[in-house]
CSV table of C-alpha atoms in Angstrom, one decimal:
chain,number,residue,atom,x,y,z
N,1253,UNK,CA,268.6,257.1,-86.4
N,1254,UNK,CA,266.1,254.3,-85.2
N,1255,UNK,CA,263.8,255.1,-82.1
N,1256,UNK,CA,264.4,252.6,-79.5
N,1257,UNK,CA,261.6,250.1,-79.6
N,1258,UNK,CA,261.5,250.3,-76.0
N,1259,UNK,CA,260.2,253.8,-76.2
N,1260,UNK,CA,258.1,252.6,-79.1
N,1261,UNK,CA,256.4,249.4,-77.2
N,1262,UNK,CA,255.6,251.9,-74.3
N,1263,UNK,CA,252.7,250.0,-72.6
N,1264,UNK,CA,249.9,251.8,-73.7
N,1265,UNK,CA,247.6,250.5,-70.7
N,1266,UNK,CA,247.8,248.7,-67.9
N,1267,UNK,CA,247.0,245.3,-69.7
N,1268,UNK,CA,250.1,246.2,-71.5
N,1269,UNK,CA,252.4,245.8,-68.1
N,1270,UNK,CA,254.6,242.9,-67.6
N,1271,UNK,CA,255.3,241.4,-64.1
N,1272,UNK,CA,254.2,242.9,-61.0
N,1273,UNK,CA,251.1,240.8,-60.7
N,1274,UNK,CA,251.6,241.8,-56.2
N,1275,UNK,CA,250.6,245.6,-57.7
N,1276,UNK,CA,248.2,244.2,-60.2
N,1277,UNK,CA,246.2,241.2,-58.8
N,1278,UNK,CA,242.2,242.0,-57.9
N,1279,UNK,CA,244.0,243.3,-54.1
N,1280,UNK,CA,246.9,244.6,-55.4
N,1281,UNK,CA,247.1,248.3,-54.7
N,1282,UNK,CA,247.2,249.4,-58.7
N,1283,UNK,CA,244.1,247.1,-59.3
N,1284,UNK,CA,242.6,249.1,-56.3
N,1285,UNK,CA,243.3,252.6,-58.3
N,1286,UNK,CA,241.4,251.5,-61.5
N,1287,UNK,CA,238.7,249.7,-60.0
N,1288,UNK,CA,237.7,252.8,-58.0
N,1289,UNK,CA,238.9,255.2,-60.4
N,1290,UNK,CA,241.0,256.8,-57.1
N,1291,UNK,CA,244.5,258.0,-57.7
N,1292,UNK,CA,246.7,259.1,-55.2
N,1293,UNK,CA,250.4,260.6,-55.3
N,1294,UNK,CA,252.6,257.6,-55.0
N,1295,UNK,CA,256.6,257.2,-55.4
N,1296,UNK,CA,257.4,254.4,-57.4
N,1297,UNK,CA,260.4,252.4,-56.5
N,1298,UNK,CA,262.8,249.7,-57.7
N,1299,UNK,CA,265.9,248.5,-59.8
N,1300,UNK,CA,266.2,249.7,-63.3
N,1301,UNK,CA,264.0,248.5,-66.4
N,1302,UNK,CA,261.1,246.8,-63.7
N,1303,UNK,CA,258.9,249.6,-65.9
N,1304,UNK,CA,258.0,252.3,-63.3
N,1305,UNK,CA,257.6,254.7,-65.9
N,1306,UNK,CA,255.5,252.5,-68.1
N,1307,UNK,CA,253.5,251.7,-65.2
N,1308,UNK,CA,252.8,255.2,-64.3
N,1309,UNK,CA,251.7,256.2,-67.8
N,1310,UNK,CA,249.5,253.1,-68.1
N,1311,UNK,CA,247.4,253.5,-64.8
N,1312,UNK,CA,247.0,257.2,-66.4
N,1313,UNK,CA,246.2,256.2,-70.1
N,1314,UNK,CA,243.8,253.6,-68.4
N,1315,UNK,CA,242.3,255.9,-66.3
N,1316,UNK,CA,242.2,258.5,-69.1
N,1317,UNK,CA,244.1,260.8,-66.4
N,1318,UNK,CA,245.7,263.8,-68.1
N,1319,UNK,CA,249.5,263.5,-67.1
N,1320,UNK,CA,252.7,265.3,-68.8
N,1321,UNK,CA,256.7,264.2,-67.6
N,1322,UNK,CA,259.2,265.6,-66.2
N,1323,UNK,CA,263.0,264.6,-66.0
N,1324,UNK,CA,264.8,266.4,-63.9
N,1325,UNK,CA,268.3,265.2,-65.9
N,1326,UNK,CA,267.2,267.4,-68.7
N,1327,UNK,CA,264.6,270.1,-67.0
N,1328,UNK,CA,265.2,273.3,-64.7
N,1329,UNK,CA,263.2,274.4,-61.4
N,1330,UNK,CA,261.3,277.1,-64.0
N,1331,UNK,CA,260.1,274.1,-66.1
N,1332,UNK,CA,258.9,272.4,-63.0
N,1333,UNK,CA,256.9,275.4,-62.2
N,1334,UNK,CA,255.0,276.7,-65.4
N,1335,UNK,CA,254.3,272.9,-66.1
N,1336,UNK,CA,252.2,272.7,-63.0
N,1337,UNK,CA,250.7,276.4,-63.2
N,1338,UNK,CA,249.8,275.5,-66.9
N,1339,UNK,CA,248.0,272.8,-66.3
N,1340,UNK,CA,246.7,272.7,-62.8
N,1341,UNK,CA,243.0,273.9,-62.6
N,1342,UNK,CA,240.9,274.7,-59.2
N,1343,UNK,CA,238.1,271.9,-60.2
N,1344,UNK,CA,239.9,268.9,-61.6
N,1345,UNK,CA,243.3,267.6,-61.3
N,1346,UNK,CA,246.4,266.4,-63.3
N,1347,UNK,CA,249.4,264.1,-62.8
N,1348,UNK,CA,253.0,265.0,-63.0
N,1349,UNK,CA,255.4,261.9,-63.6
N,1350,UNK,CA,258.7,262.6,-62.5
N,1351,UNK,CA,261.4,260.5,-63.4
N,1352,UNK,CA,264.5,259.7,-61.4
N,1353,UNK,CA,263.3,261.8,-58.7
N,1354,UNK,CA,266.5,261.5,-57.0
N,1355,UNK,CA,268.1,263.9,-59.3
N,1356,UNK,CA,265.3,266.2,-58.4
N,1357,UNK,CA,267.3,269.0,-56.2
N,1358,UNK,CA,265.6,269.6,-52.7
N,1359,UNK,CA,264.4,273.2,-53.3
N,1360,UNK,CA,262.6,271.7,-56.8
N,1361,UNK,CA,260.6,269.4,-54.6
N,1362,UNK,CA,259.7,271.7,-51.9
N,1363,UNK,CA,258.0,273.6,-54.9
N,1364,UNK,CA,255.6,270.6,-55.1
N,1365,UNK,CA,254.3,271.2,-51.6
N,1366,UNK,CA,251.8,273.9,-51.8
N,1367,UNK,CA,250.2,272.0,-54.8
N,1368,UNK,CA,250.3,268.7,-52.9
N,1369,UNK,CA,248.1,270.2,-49.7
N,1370,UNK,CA,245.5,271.7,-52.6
N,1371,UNK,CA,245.1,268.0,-53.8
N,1372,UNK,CA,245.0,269.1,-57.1
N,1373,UNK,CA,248.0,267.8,-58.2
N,1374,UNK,CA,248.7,264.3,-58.4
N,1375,UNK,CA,252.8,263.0,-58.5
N,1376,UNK,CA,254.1,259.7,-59.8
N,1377,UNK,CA,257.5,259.7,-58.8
N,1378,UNK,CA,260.2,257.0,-60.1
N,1379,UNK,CA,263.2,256.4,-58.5
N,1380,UNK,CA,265.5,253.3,-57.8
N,1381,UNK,CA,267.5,254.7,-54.7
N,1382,UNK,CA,265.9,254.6,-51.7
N,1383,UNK,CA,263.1,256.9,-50.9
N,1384,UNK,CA,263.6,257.4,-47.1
N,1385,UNK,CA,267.3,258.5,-48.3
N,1386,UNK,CA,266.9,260.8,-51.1
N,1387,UNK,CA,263.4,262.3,-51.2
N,1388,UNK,CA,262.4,264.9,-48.9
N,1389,UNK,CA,260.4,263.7,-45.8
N,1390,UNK,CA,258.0,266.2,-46.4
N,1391,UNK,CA,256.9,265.6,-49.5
N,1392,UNK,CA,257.3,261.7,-49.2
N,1393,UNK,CA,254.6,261.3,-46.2
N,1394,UNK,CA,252.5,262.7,-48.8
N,1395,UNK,CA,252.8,260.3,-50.7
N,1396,UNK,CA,252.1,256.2,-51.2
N,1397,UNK,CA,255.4,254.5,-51.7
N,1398,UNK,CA,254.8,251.6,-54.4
N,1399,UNK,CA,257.7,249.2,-54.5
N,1400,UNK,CA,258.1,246.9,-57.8
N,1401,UNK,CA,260.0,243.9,-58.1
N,1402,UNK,CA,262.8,242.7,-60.3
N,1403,UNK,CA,260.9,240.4,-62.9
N,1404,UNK,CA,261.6,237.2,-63.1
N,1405,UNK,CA,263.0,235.6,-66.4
N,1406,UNK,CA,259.4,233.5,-67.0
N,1407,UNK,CA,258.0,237.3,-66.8
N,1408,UNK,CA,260.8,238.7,-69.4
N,1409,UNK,CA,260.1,235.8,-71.6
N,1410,UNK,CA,256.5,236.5,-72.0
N,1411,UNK,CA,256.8,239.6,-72.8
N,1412,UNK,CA,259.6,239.1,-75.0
N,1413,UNK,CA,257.7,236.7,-76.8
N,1414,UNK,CA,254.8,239.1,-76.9
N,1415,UNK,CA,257.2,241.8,-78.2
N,1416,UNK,CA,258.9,239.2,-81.0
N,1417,UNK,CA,255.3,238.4,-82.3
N,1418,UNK,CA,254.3,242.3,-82.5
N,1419,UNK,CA,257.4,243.1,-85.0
N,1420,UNK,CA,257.4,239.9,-86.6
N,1421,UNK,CA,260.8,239.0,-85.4
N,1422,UNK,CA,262.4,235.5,-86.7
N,1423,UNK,CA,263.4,234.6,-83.4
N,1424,UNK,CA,263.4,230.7,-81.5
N,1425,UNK,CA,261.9,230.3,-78.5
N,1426,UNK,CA,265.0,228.9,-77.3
N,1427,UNK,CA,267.2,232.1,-77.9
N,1428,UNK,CA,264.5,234.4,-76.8
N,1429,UNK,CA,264.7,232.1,-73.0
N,1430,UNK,CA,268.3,232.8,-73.3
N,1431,UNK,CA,267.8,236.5,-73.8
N,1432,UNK,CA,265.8,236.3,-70.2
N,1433,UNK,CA,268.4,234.4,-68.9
N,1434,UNK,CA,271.3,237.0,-69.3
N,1435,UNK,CA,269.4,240.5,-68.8
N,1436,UNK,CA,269.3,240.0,-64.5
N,1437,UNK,CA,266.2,241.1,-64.5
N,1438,UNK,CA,266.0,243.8,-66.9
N,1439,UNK,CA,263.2,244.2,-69.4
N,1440,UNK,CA,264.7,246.7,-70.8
N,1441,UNK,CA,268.1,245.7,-71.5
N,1442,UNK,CA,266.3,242.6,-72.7
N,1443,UNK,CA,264.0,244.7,-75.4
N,1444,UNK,CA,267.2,246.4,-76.7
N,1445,UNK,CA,268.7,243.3,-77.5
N,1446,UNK,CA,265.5,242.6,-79.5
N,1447,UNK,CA,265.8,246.1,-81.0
N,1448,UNK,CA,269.5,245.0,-82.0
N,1449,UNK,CA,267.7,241.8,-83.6
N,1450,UNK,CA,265.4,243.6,-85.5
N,1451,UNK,CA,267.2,246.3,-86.8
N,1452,UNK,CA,270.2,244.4,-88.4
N,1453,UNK,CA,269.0,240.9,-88.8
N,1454,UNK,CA,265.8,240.9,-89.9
N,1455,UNK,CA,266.6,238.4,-92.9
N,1456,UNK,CA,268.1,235.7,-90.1
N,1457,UNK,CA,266.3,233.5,-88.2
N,1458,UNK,CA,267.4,234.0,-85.2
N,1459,UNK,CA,268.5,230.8,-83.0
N,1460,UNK,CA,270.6,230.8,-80.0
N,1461,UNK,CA,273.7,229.6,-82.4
N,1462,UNK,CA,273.2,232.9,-84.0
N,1463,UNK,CA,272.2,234.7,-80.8
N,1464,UNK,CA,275.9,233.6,-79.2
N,1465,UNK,CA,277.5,235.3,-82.5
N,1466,UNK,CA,275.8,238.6,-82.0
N,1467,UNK,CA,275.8,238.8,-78.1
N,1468,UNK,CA,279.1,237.1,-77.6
N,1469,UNK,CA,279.1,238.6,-74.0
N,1470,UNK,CA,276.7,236.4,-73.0
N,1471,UNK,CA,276.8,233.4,-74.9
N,1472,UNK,CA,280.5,233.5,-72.5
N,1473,UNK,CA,278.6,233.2,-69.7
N,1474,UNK,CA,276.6,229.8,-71.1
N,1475,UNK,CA,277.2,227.7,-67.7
N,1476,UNK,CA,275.1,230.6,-66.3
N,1477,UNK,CA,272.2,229.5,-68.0
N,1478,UNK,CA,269.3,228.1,-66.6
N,1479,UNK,CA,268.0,227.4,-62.7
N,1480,UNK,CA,270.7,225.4,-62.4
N,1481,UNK,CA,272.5,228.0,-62.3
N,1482,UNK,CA,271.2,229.4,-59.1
N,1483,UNK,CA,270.7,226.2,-57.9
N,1484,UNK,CA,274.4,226.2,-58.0
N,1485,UNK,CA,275.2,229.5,-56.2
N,1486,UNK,CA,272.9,228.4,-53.7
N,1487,UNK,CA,274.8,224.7,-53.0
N,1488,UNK,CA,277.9,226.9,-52.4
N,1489,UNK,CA,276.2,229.6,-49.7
N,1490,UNK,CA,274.8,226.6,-48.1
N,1491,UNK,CA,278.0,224.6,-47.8
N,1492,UNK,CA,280.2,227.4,-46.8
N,1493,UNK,CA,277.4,228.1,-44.0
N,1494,UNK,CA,277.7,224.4,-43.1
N,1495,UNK,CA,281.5,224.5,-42.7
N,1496,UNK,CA,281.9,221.2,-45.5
N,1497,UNK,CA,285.2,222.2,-47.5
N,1498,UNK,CA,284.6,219.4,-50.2
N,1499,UNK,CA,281.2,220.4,-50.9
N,1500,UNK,CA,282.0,224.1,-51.0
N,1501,UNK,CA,285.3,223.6,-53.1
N,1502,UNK,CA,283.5,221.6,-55.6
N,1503,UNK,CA,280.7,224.1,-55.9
N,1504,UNK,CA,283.2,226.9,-56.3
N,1505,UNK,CA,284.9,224.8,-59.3
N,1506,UNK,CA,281.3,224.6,-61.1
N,1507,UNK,CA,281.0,228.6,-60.6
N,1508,UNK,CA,284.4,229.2,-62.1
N,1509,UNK,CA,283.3,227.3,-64.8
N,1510,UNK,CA,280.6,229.9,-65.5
N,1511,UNK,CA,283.0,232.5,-65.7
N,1512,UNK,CA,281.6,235.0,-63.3
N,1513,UNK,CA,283.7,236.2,-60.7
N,1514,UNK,CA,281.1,239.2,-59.5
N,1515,UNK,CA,278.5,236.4,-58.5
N,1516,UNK,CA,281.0,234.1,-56.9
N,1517,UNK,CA,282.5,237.6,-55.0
N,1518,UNK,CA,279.2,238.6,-53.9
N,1519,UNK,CA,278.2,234.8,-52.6
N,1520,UNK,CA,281.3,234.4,-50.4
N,1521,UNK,CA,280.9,238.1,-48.6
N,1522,UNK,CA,277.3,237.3,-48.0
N,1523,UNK,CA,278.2,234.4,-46.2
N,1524,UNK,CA,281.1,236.2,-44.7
N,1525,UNK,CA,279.0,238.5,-42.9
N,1526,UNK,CA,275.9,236.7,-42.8
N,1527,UNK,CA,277.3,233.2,-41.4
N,1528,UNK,CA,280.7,234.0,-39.9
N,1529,UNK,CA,280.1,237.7,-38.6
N,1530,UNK,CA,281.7,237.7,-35.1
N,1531,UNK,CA,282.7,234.3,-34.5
N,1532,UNK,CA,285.5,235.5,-36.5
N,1533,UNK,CA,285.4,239.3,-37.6
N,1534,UNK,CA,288.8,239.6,-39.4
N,1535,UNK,CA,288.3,236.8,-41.4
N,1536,UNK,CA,285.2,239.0,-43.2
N,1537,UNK,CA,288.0,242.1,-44.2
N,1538,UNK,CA,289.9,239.2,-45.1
N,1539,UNK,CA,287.2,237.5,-47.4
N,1540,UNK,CA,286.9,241.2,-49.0
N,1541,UNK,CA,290.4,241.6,-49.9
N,1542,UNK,CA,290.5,238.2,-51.5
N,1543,UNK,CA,287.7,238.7,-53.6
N,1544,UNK,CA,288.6,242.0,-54.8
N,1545,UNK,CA,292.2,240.5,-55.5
N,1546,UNK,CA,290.6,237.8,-57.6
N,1547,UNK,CA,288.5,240.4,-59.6
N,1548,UNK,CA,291.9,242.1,-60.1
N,1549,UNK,CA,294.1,239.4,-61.4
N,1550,UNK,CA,291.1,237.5,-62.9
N,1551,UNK,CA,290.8,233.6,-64.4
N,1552,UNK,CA,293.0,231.3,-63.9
N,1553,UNK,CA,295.1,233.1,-61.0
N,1554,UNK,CA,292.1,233.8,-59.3
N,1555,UNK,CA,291.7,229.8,-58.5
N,1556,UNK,CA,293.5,229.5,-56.1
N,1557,UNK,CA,292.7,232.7,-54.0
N,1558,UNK,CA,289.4,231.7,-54.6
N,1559,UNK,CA,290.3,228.0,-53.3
N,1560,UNK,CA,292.1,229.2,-50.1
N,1561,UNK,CA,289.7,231.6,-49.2
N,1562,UNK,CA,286.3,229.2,-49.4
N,1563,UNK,CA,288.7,226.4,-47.5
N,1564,UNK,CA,289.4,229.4,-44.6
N,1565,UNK,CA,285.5,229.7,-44.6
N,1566,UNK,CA,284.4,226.5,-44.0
N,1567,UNK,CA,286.7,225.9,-41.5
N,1568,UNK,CA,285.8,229.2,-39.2
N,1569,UNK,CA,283.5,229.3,-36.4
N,1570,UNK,CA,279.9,230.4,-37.4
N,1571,UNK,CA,277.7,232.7,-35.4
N,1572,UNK,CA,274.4,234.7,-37.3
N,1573,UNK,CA,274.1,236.7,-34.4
N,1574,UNK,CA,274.5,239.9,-36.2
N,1575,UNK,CA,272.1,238.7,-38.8
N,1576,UNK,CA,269.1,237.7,-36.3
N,1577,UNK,CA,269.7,241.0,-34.7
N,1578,UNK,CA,269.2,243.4,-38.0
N,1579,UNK,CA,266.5,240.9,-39.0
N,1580,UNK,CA,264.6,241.4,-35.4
N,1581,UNK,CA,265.0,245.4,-36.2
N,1582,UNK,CA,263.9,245.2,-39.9
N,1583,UNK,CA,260.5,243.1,-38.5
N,1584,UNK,CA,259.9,245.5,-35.5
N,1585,UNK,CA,259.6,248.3,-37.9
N,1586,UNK,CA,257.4,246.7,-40.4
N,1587,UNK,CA,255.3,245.8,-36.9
N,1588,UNK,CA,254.8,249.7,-37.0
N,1589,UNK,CA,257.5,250.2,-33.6
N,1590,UNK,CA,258.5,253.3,-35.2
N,1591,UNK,CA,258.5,256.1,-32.8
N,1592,UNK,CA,259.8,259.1,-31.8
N,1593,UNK,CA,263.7,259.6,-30.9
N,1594,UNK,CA,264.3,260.3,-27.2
N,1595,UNK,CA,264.4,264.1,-26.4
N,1596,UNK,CA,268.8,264.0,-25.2
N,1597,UNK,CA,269.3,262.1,-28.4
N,1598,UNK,CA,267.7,264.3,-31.0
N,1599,UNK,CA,270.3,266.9,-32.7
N,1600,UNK,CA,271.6,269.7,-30.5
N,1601,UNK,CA,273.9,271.4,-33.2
N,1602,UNK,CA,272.1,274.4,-32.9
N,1603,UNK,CA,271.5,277.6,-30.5
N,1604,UNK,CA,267.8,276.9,-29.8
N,1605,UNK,CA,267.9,273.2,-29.3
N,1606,UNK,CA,267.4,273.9,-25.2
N,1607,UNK,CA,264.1,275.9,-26.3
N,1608,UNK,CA,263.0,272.2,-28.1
N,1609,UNK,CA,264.0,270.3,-25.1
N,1610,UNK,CA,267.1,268.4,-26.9
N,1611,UNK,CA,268.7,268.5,-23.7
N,1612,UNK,CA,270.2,265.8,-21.4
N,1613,UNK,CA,272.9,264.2,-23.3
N,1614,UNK,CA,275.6,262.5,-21.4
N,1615,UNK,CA,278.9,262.1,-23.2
N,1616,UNK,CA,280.4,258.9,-22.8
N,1617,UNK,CA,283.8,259.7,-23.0
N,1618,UNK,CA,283.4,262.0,-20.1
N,1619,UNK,CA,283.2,259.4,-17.8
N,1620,UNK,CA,285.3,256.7,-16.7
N,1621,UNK,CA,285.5,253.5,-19.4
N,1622,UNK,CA,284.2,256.0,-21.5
N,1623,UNK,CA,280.8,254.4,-20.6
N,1624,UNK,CA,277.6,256.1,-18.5
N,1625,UNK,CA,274.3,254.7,-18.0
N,1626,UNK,CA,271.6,256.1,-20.4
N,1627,UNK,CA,268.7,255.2,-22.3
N,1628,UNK,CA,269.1,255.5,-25.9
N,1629,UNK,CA,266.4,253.5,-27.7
N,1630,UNK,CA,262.8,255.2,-27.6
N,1631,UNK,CA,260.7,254.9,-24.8
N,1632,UNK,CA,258.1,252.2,-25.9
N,1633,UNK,CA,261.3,249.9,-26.7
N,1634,UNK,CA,263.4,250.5,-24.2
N,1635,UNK,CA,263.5,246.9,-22.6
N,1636,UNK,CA,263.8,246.0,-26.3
N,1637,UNK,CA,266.5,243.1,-27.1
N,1638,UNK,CA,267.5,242.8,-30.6
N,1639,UNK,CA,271.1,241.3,-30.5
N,1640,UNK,CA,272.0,238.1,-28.6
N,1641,UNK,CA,275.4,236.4,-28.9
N,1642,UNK,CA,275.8,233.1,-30.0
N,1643,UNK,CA,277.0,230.8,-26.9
N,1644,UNK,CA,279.2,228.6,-29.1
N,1645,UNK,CA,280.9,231.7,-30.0
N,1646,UNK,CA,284.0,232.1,-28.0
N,1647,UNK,CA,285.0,235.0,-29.3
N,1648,UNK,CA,281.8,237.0,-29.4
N,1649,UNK,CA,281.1,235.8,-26.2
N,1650,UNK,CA,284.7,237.0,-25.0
N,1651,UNK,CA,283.5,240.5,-26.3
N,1652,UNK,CA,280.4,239.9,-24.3
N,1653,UNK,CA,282.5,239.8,-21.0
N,1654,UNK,CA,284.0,242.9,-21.9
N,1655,UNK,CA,282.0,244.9,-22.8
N,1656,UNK,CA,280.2,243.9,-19.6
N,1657,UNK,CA,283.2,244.6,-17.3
N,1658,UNK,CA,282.9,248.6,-18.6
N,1659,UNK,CA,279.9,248.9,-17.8
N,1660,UNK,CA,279.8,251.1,-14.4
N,1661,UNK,CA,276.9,250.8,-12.8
């Protein structure tokens, strides 16, 4: 059986790493680590085949840092432990990559800990879930968390090219643009596709006709090749957004064309949420239901659900009221207003709460309305406004009133 050339083409140093250039520019954070020669333990996070790994192993064969892995898919708590204690020395240190660190059971990474405080121990941890979900706050503050991007298809095409001229592979330039095109981002996926190329065709000069023959999966999706593409996806989100039902109809025809009901599904709940949100909340379920009832029946039934739907749309009343209030939240926290949870709101499922002062609570459905006057967000935000409705927004605005008459002062 033939070893995957994307386990072959490993990057064998950091010249070797494709895309990232906001980790790997003369600022960038990586570039930081090799021009001092300073490592630290660092989390590494993002979507699949963005090289996390690869990057790990090249800042340490670059470095000439002695590292071994560990997968946590494959190897127990004992393994985690005897490959620290057999390598870890009082005078120097060592790294341990960790892939998919979200599989890693808490108790395994409470084991990394001790070794962490000693600072003789260095972790590259890989993950593409969230870190602040899955990793375990203790050992996470220890650590820097290094996000990497999805590359872009200029970025997959370079180092496609790159890869084609390493092996020799009779490939175009043209089908090797189209390989970028239809891997979303995926280096990996997009390698693989060059390890199918090499292994059986070696004797074909590979063009996209030929390419469409042995990848007919995406050589269906031809009318999604190419900016225009996106350009396209992005006509329709803007349209539906600016309530035009001829613009946004015509748009949708072009995207059936492509063939792709996921990206056409994920455009219209966007703007569901994003542009409609509660001007007109039951439309949103409603934009759900269709979508998944288009996936369900598929092309050409799908048309006219499609159709209706995006005509229902344009036609609502808009508010992005929701939107501007998460987006206020997300850039107050990357402002660093991140503090403490008030004292009454912290968790009190437990005997000795009183003793930590979680105390003070009021309930609201004890009292009338089922509404009582308390502070809830922390106290350096407390005058804090994220959220403000939309005034053309009748119906939020009729919410508004409401939720204002329950309020007992």
């Amino acid at each position: 059986m033939n070893k995957l050339i994307s386990n072959y083409l490993k990057p064998e140093n950091i010249d070797d790493i494709i895309g990232q250039s906001h980790l790997l520019n003369s600022n960038g954070i990586i570039r930081r680590f090799l021009t001092t020669k300073k490592i630290f333990s660092c989390i590494f996070y993002g979507p699949p085949g963005t090289g996390k790994t690869s990057l790990s192993i090249a800042i340490c064969n670059t470095l000439k840092i002695k590292y071994v892995l560990f997968n946590p898919t494959i190897n127990k708590k004992i393994d985690l432990e005897k490959i620290i204690l057999s390598n870890i020395k009082n005078d120097d240190y060592f790294v341990i990559i960790i892939d998919e660190f979200h599989r890693l059971n808490r108790d395994k990474q409470d084991i990394l800990l001790s070794f962490l405080e000693k600072g003789n121990l260095i972790i590259f941890a890989t993950t593409t879930e969230n870190p602040f979900f899955v990793i375990n706050p203790a050992v996470r503050s220890r650590c820097q968390i290094i996000q990497l991007k999805q590359l872009n298809k200029s970025e997959i095409l370079i180092g496609l090219d790159k890869i084609a001229k390493k092996l020799q592979i009779n490939i175009s330039m043209d089908a090797l643009e189209k390989i970028s095109y239809n891997t979303d981002g995926d280096l990996r996926k997009a390698i693989n596709t060059l390890d199918l190329i090499n292994t059986l065709y070696k004797d074909v000069e590979i063009t996209k006709e030929i390419l469409d023959i042995i990848t007919p999966l995406t050589s269906s999706l031809s009318a999604k090749y190419g900016d225009e593409f996106y350009d396209i996806q992005s006509a329709f989100h803007k349209s539906l957004r600016g309530s035009d039902p001829n613009a946004a109809i015509y748009y949708l025809a072009r995207l059936i064309k492509s063939g792709d009901l996921i990206s056409i599904s994920r455009r219209m709940i966007a703007s569901a949420y994003e542009d409609i949100g509660l001007a007109n909340p039951t439309l949103i379920s409603r934009v759900v239901i269709a979508t998944e009832a288009a996936i369900k029946v598929g092309f050409p039934e799908a048309n006219q659900i499609l159709s209706a739907t995006v005509i229902e749309m344009c036609l609502s009343p808009k508010s992005n009221s929701a939107y501007l209030a998460i987006s206020k939240a997300l850039a107050s926290l990357d402002n660093g207003e991140i503090y403490r949870v008030p004292n009454h709101l912290r968790d009190n499922h437990y005997k000795s709460h009183t003793k930590l002062g979680h105390v003070g609570y009021k309930y609201p459905h004890d009292f009338p309305k089922s509404w009582v006057d308390q502070q809830y967000l922390p106290n350096e935000l407390k005058n804090k406004e994220y959220y403000s409705a939309n005034p053309d927004s009748n119906l939020e605005n009729q919410m508004i009133r409401i939720w204002n008459l329950n309020k007992i002062k």
